[in-house]
Short mmCIF file of C-alpha atoms and ligand atoms in Angstrom, two decimals:
data_model
loop_
_atom_site.label_atom_id
_atom_site.label_comp_id
_atom_site.label_asym_id
_atom_site.label_seq_id
_atom_site.Cartn_x
_atom_site.Cartn_y
_atom_site.Cartn_z
CA MET A 1 57.65 126.63 178.10
CA SER A 2 60.88 128.03 176.35
CA GLU A 3 61.54 132.18 175.17
CA ILE A 4 62.64 130.85 172.36
CA LYS A 5 60.39 131.12 169.34
CA VAL A 6 62.12 132.31 165.98
CA ILE A 7 65.53 130.24 165.33
CA LEU A 8 67.78 131.38 162.19
CA ALA A 9 69.46 127.48 160.66
CA ILE A 10 72.20 126.83 159.09
CA GLU A 11 73.39 124.20 157.08
CA SER A 12 75.84 122.86 154.78
CA SER A 13 76.99 119.83 155.26
CA CYS A 14 77.34 118.35 152.39
CA ASP A 15 76.56 120.05 148.84
CA GLU A 16 73.79 122.57 149.36
CA THR A 17 74.52 125.64 151.09
CA ALA A 18 70.81 126.18 153.54
CA ALA A 19 69.74 129.11 155.60
CA ALA A 20 65.79 129.17 157.09
CA VAL A 21 63.83 130.74 159.67
CA VAL A 22 61.78 128.68 161.40
CA LYS A 23 58.97 129.69 164.01
CA GLU A 24 57.86 127.42 166.85
CA GLY A 25 59.69 124.51 164.46
CA ARG A 26 56.30 123.60 162.33
CA THR A 27 56.46 126.71 160.34
CA VAL A 28 59.05 127.96 158.19
CA LEU A 29 59.30 131.74 157.63
CA GLY A 30 62.10 132.14 155.07
CA SER A 31 64.07 129.44 153.58
CA ALA A 32 66.83 129.18 151.11
CA VAL A 33 68.85 126.37 150.04
CA SER A 34 71.82 127.08 147.31
CA SER A 35 72.41 124.27 145.19
CA GLN A 36 75.88 123.32 144.00
CA ILE A 37 74.42 120.03 142.26
CA GLU A 38 75.41 121.76 138.89
CA ILE A 39 79.20 122.30 139.49
CA HIS A 40 79.71 118.68 140.85
CA ARG A 41 77.54 116.69 138.29
CA ARG A 42 80.87 117.12 135.96
CA TYR A 43 82.98 115.16 138.41
CA GLY A 44 79.90 112.65 138.87
CA GLY A 45 80.02 112.93 142.76
CA VAL A 46 80.24 115.96 145.26
CA VAL A 47 84.14 116.77 145.79
CA PRO A 48 84.02 117.98 149.63
CA GLU A 49 86.82 120.89 148.55
CA ILE A 50 84.65 122.72 145.83
CA ALA A 51 81.82 121.87 148.29
CA SER A 52 83.36 124.33 151.42
CA ARG A 53 84.77 126.77 148.40
CA ASN A 54 81.71 127.37 147.23
CA HIS A 55 79.78 127.30 150.55
CA THR A 56 81.68 130.11 151.80
CA LEU A 57 80.90 132.20 148.60
CA ALA A 58 77.07 131.52 149.26
CA ILE A 59 76.86 131.30 152.90
CA GLU A 60 76.01 135.54 153.22
CA ASN A 61 73.75 135.68 150.29
CA VAL A 62 71.53 132.64 151.49
CA VAL A 63 71.32 133.87 155.13
CA LYS A 64 70.94 136.59 153.76
CA GLU A 65 67.87 135.55 151.67
CA ALA A 66 65.95 133.57 154.18
CA MET A 67 65.94 136.53 156.65
CA GLU A 68 64.68 138.60 153.73
CA LYS A 69 62.19 135.88 152.49
CA ALA A 70 61.14 136.25 156.20
CA SER A 71 61.06 140.08 157.04
CA VAL A 72 63.20 139.29 160.37
CA THR A 73 66.05 141.75 161.07
CA PRO A 74 68.43 140.18 163.81
CA ASP A 75 66.55 141.52 166.83
CA ASP A 76 63.68 139.03 165.56
CA ILE A 77 66.00 136.25 166.15
CA ASP A 78 65.70 134.44 169.44
CA ALA A 79 69.15 131.66 168.59
CA ILE A 80 70.80 130.00 165.98
CA ALA A 81 71.04 126.37 164.86
CA VAL A 82 73.36 124.77 163.13
CA THR A 83 74.70 121.50 161.47
CA TYR A 84 77.88 120.12 163.37
CA GLY A 85 77.53 117.18 162.25
CA ALA A 86 77.71 114.22 160.23
CA GLY A 87 78.94 115.24 156.70
CA LEU A 88 82.34 116.53 154.82
CA LEU A 89 84.14 118.30 157.94
CA GLY A 90 85.08 121.29 155.46
CA ALA A 91 81.53 122.21 154.21
CA LEU A 92 80.35 121.88 157.53
CA LEU A 93 83.17 124.23 158.82
CA VAL A 94 81.83 127.11 157.11
CA GLY A 95 78.44 126.75 158.31
CA VAL A 96 79.59 126.21 161.58
CA ASN A 97 81.57 129.19 161.57
CA PHE A 98 79.30 131.91 159.83
CA ALA A 99 77.14 130.72 162.59
CA LYS A 100 79.33 131.08 165.61
CA GLY A 101 80.53 134.85 164.08
CA LEU A 102 76.69 135.42 164.05
CA ALA A 103 75.80 134.36 167.77
CA PHE A 104 79.15 136.11 168.87
CA ALA A 105 77.89 139.41 167.01
CA TRP A 106 74.01 139.53 167.35
CA LYS A 107 74.69 137.77 171.45
CA LYS A 108 72.02 135.03 170.65
CA PRO A 109 72.62 131.86 172.10
CA LEU A 110 74.18 128.84 169.48
CA TYR A 111 72.38 125.64 169.13
CA ALA A 112 74.80 122.38 167.48
CA ILE A 113 72.16 120.62 165.44
CA SER A 114 72.97 117.00 164.38
CA HIS A 115 72.22 116.52 160.52
CA ILE A 116 70.16 113.42 161.10
CA LYS A 117 68.00 115.22 164.13
CA GLY A 118 66.88 117.65 161.46
CA HIS A 119 66.26 115.00 158.80
CA ILE A 120 63.66 113.56 161.28
CA ALA A 121 62.85 117.09 161.70
CA SER A 122 61.53 117.66 158.71
CA ASN A 123 57.96 115.68 159.32
CA TYR A 124 56.95 118.76 161.79
CA ILE A 125 57.14 121.54 159.43
CA ASP A 126 53.07 122.31 158.56
CA SER A 127 52.30 119.42 160.34
CA THR A 128 50.77 117.87 163.46
CA LEU A 129 52.96 114.78 163.98
CA THR A 130 54.45 114.27 168.09
CA PRO A 131 56.53 111.68 169.55
CA PRO A 132 57.12 108.48 169.75
CA TYR A 133 56.55 107.18 165.91
CA LEU A 134 58.70 105.09 164.17
CA CYS A 135 61.02 106.92 161.64
CA MET A 136 62.79 105.34 158.21
CA LEU A 137 65.73 107.42 157.38
CA ALA A 138 67.30 106.93 153.73
CA SER A 139 69.84 109.51 152.53
CA GLY A 140 73.19 109.40 150.76
CA GLY A 141 74.92 108.14 154.28
CA HIS A 142 72.28 106.81 156.00
CA THR A 143 69.56 104.50 155.96
CA ALA A 144 67.71 103.06 159.19
CA VAL A 145 64.05 102.82 161.27
CA VAL A 146 64.64 104.58 164.62
CA HIS A 147 62.37 104.99 166.96
CA VAL A 148 62.02 108.52 167.92
CA LYS A 149 60.97 108.28 171.96
CA ASN A 150 60.80 112.06 172.49
CA TYR A 151 62.41 114.94 169.98
CA THR A 152 65.58 113.99 171.57
CA ASP A 153 66.05 110.11 172.60
CA ILE A 154 66.15 108.12 169.43
CA GLU A 155 67.20 104.59 169.22
CA LEU A 156 67.89 102.47 166.60
CA VAL A 157 65.82 99.70 165.31
CA ALA A 158 67.51 99.11 162.29
CA SER A 159 70.47 99.97 160.12
CA SER A 160 72.12 99.13 156.90
CA ARG A 161 74.78 96.62 157.44
CA ASP A 162 76.82 98.15 153.91
CA ASP A 163 75.69 100.95 151.95
CA ALA A 164 73.04 103.42 152.65
CA ALA A 165 70.31 103.02 149.96
CA GLY A 166 70.74 106.81 148.32
CA GLU A 167 74.65 105.78 147.71
CA ALA A 168 73.29 102.61 145.81
CA PHE A 169 70.87 104.79 143.99
CA ASP A 170 74.04 107.37 142.93
CA LYS A 171 76.17 104.38 141.79
CA VAL A 172 73.33 102.65 140.15
CA ALA A 173 71.96 105.87 137.93
CA ARG A 174 76.23 106.04 137.53
CA VAL A 175 76.43 102.91 136.08
CA LEU A 176 73.34 103.84 133.85
CA GLY A 177 74.99 106.74 132.49
CA LEU A 178 72.80 109.18 134.37
CA PRO A 179 73.79 112.29 135.89
CA TYR A 180 74.41 112.63 139.80
CA PRO A 181 72.33 112.72 141.95
CA GLY A 182 71.13 109.37 140.85
CA GLY A 183 67.87 109.14 143.01
CA PRO A 184 65.57 111.38 140.80
CA GLU A 185 66.75 110.30 137.91
CA ILE A 186 66.46 106.68 138.82
CA GLU A 187 62.75 107.86 139.26
CA LYS A 188 62.51 109.57 136.15
CA LEU A 189 64.18 106.15 133.74
CA ALA A 190 61.82 103.82 136.35
CA LEU A 191 58.23 105.67 134.60
CA GLU A 192 59.18 103.99 131.87
CA GLY A 193 60.43 100.31 132.67
CA LYS A 194 59.00 97.40 134.11
CA PRO A 195 60.34 95.04 137.01
CA SER A 196 60.80 92.67 135.13
CA ILE A 197 64.72 91.61 136.83
CA ASN A 198 64.68 90.08 139.63
CA MET A 199 67.18 91.53 142.43
CA PRO A 200 68.72 90.05 145.90
CA ALA A 201 67.20 90.98 148.90
CA PRO A 202 68.31 90.31 152.50
CA LYS A 203 66.72 86.81 153.86
CA PHE A 204 66.26 86.91 157.33
CA LYS A 205 65.94 84.43 159.94
CA ARG A 206 63.18 83.28 161.69
CA GLY A 207 63.27 85.58 165.03
CA GLU A 208 66.46 87.52 163.54
CA ALA A 209 66.87 91.05 163.58
CA PRO A 210 66.33 92.86 160.58
CA TYR A 211 68.73 94.95 158.88
CA PHE A 212 69.28 96.79 154.87
CA SER A 213 72.44 96.07 152.89
CA TYR A 214 72.38 97.56 149.70
CA SER A 215 75.48 96.52 148.13
CA GLY A 216 75.00 93.00 147.32
CA LEU A 217 71.41 95.04 144.85
CA LYS A 218 74.25 97.39 144.15
CA THR A 219 76.48 94.91 142.96
CA PHE A 220 74.53 92.90 141.09
CA VAL A 221 72.99 95.90 138.82
CA ILE A 222 76.58 96.32 138.21
CA ASN A 223 77.49 92.68 137.11
CA TYR A 224 74.24 92.83 135.15
CA VAL A 225 74.76 96.07 133.04
CA HIS A 226 78.57 94.85 132.58
CA ASN A 227 77.55 91.03 131.01
CA LEU A 228 75.26 92.63 128.12
CA THR A 229 77.78 95.31 127.63
CA GLN A 230 80.67 92.23 126.98
CA LYS A 231 78.19 90.60 124.80
CA GLY A 232 76.96 93.47 122.57
CA LYS A 233 73.44 93.76 124.11
CA GLU A 234 71.12 96.36 124.83
CA ILE A 235 70.92 97.40 128.16
CA PRO A 236 66.99 97.58 129.68
CA ARG A 237 67.90 100.81 131.37
CA ALA A 238 64.60 101.68 132.42
CA ASP A 239 63.70 98.38 133.90
CA VAL A 240 66.69 98.04 135.25
CA ALA A 241 65.73 101.55 137.32
CA CYS A 242 62.37 100.47 137.43
CA SER A 243 63.60 97.28 139.47
CA PHE A 244 66.33 98.35 141.01
CA GLN A 245 63.64 100.79 142.80
CA LYS A 246 61.24 98.31 143.13
CA ALA A 247 63.97 95.96 145.06
CA ALA A 248 65.39 99.06 147.43
CA ILE A 249 62.25 100.21 148.54
CA ASP A 250 60.55 96.76 149.66
CA GLN A 251 63.90 96.33 151.62
CA MET A 252 62.44 99.54 153.27
CA VAL A 253 58.88 98.24 153.64
CA THR A 254 59.80 95.11 155.15
CA VAL A 255 62.16 96.17 157.15
CA THR A 256 59.87 99.29 158.53
CA GLY A 257 56.76 96.87 158.33
CA ILE A 258 58.87 94.40 160.83
CA ALA A 259 60.06 97.55 163.00
CA LEU A 260 56.60 98.34 163.76
CA GLU A 261 55.49 94.63 164.67
CA LYS A 262 57.89 94.76 166.97
CA THR A 263 57.53 98.34 168.82
CA GLY A 264 53.93 97.94 168.51
CA LEU A 265 53.87 101.49 167.39
CA LYS A 266 50.97 103.16 165.05
CA LYS A 267 52.67 106.08 163.49
CA VAL A 268 55.12 106.03 161.45
CA SER A 269 57.38 108.71 158.85
CA ILE A 270 60.01 108.43 155.94
CA ALA A 271 63.17 111.16 156.26
CA GLY A 272 66.19 111.95 153.81
CA GLY A 273 66.97 112.93 150.55
CA VAL A 274 65.18 109.65 149.24
CA SER A 275 61.66 110.41 151.04
CA ALA A 276 61.32 112.44 148.08
CA ASN A 277 60.77 108.86 146.17
CA LYS A 278 57.18 108.90 144.94
CA HIS A 279 57.24 105.40 144.63
CA LEU A 280 58.43 104.87 148.47
CA ARG A 281 56.08 107.51 149.34
CA GLU A 282 53.38 104.86 147.58
CA SER A 283 54.23 101.84 149.31
CA PHE A 284 54.58 103.20 152.39
CA GLU A 285 50.81 104.43 151.92
CA LYS A 286 49.89 100.88 152.46
CA PHE A 287 50.70 100.83 156.03
CA SER A 288 47.84 102.81 156.56
CA GLU A 289 45.50 99.92 155.56
CA ARG A 290 46.78 97.83 158.87
CA GLY A 291 45.87 101.09 160.78
CA VAL A 292 49.53 103.24 161.30
CA GLU A 293 49.62 106.29 160.71
CA VAL A 294 51.65 107.67 158.08
CA HIS A 295 53.56 110.92 157.57
CA TYR A 296 55.64 112.34 155.18
CA PRO A 297 57.97 115.32 154.98
CA LYS A 298 56.58 118.42 152.09
CA LEU A 299 58.99 117.23 148.74
CA GLN A 300 60.84 121.23 149.15
CA TYR A 301 62.04 118.94 153.57
CA CYS A 302 63.45 115.64 152.37
CA THR A 303 66.94 116.93 150.18
CA ASP A 304 69.19 119.00 152.03
CA ASN A 305 67.75 122.77 153.89
CA ALA A 306 67.93 124.78 157.10
CA SER A 307 64.40 124.75 157.51
CA MET A 308 64.94 120.52 159.32
CA ILE A 309 67.69 121.74 161.53
CA GLY A 310 65.42 124.95 162.94
CA ALA A 311 62.62 122.58 163.39
CA ALA A 312 65.13 119.77 165.29
CA ALA A 313 66.43 122.61 167.43
CA TYR A 314 62.96 124.42 168.46
CA PHE A 315 62.10 120.92 169.58
CA MET A 316 64.99 120.09 171.38
CA ILE A 317 65.42 123.45 173.28
CA GLU A 318 61.88 123.12 174.40
CA GLU A 319 63.40 119.68 175.63
CA GLY A 320 65.57 121.40 177.82
CA LEU A 321 68.80 121.27 174.81
CA ALA A 322 71.93 123.71 176.18
CA PRO A 323 73.12 126.37 173.91
CA THR A 324 76.91 125.36 172.49
CA PRO A 325 80.00 127.22 173.00
CA LEU A 326 81.61 129.08 170.55
CA ASP A 327 84.17 126.35 170.75
CA LEU A 328 81.90 123.94 168.98
CA ASP A 329 83.40 122.21 166.25
CA ALA A 330 82.32 119.83 162.96
CA LYS A 331 82.04 116.13 163.33
CA ALA A 332 82.74 113.98 160.38
CA THR A 333 79.79 111.80 161.75
CA VAL A 334 77.94 111.78 165.01
CA PRO A 335 76.16 109.35 166.80
CA LEU A 336 72.63 108.86 166.30
CA LYS A 337 71.37 108.97 169.60
O1 LIG B 1 69.27 113.61 152.36
P1 LIG B 1 70.03 114.32 151.20
O2 LIG B 1 69.62 115.25 150.20
O3 LIG B 1 71.30 114.20 151.66
C1 LIG B 1 72.58 113.50 152.43
O4 LIG B 1 72.39 113.73 153.75
O5 LIG B 1 73.28 112.61 152.11
O6 LIG B 1 69.82 113.03 150.23
C2 LIG B 1 70.76 112.85 149.07
C3 LIG B 1 70.34 111.29 148.82
C4 LIG B 1 71.11 111.31 147.18
O7 LIG B 1 71.43 109.65 147.23
C5 LIG B 1 70.25 111.05 146.47
O8 LIG B 1 70.43 110.39 144.88
C6 LIG B 1 68.55 110.56 146.93
O9 LIG B 1 69.11 111.64 148.26
N1 LIG B 1 67.71 111.02 146.38
C7 LIG B 1 66.76 110.21 145.73
C8 LIG B 1 65.76 111.24 145.07
N2 LIG B 1 66.25 112.90 145.58
C9 LIG B 1 67.13 112.45 146.17
N3 LIG B 1 66.75 108.93 145.76
C10 LIG B 1 65.30 108.43 145.27
N4 LIG B 1 64.51 109.12 144.66
C11 LIG B 1 64.58 110.27 144.90
N5 LIG B 1 63.39 111.27 144.12
ZN1 LIG B 2 70.99 115.07 154.42
#
């Protein structure tokens, strides 16, 4: 057993500045997330330099808030964990450097954690989930099914050949005139519509390894909307949102279903910003009819947060992750493993 129990985690990979104090990987003692959504909304997406500057403004207060909520002082913290990638370089550097400063000043070990492993670990908070299992990861940058062998080792089973699912949600929302981020907006609008429009889906040949593809689906919606606009016809926005959401999620169910059969695993979880989607969560419920245990992160841990980074760090340290030297650099991309 590791001596490290209470971890202060920092996350700044995109447009959320976040800090959390996490105990033994499953209990969040205090968490703070400062979202820049309102700031980036006027540009229709995240502007990297603006994100970095706002992280710089927010980070001290966010760390203080998480520690105050947890009622801890630096003496109670055993280690610092920070997202070092994947994400926007300038944004990541703010969190990485703040974490380095704290580790140096407080003489605590520093652990570099991948954002992807953090999303997967969001499933451990307030839960009893243990590896091995399959995780369907869908965020703004990634869509994949991974075999989580233990807390450290993950193996890619299927991934997107083109766009990520979250990216498609955001682009389709934009063409429907909805604000950034598009996922929650599409979900809301879809409630008023019907899945009446047939949308394209990847067709796997027999025996072919399954994969995701969102580029064709996105282009289909863009063309559909533009065609109707050119003809001066009304766009059935709610039906478009509902049909798109269904098509996007059907892919996730199909690919995960094949992966479950292929691996023989009997446990599945979802992770990443898109895992907040209610239709996705309900669709995955079907796997429990096949005797598969289905796990979901709590809603507040689906989109970017630092609690998931603290959870990942705890279990990876248990499995022997070494502290990182203070010359740690941020990485725009990180290997999935
Ligand atoms: O994991 P995340 O917060 O950031 C990245 O690591 O990318 O994921 C953000 C993505 C965005 O594309 C957003 O539109 C999508 O997750 N998202 C959703 C929902 N909430 C967030 N997509 C569908 N339904 C939602 N409820
Ligand atoms: Zn994320």
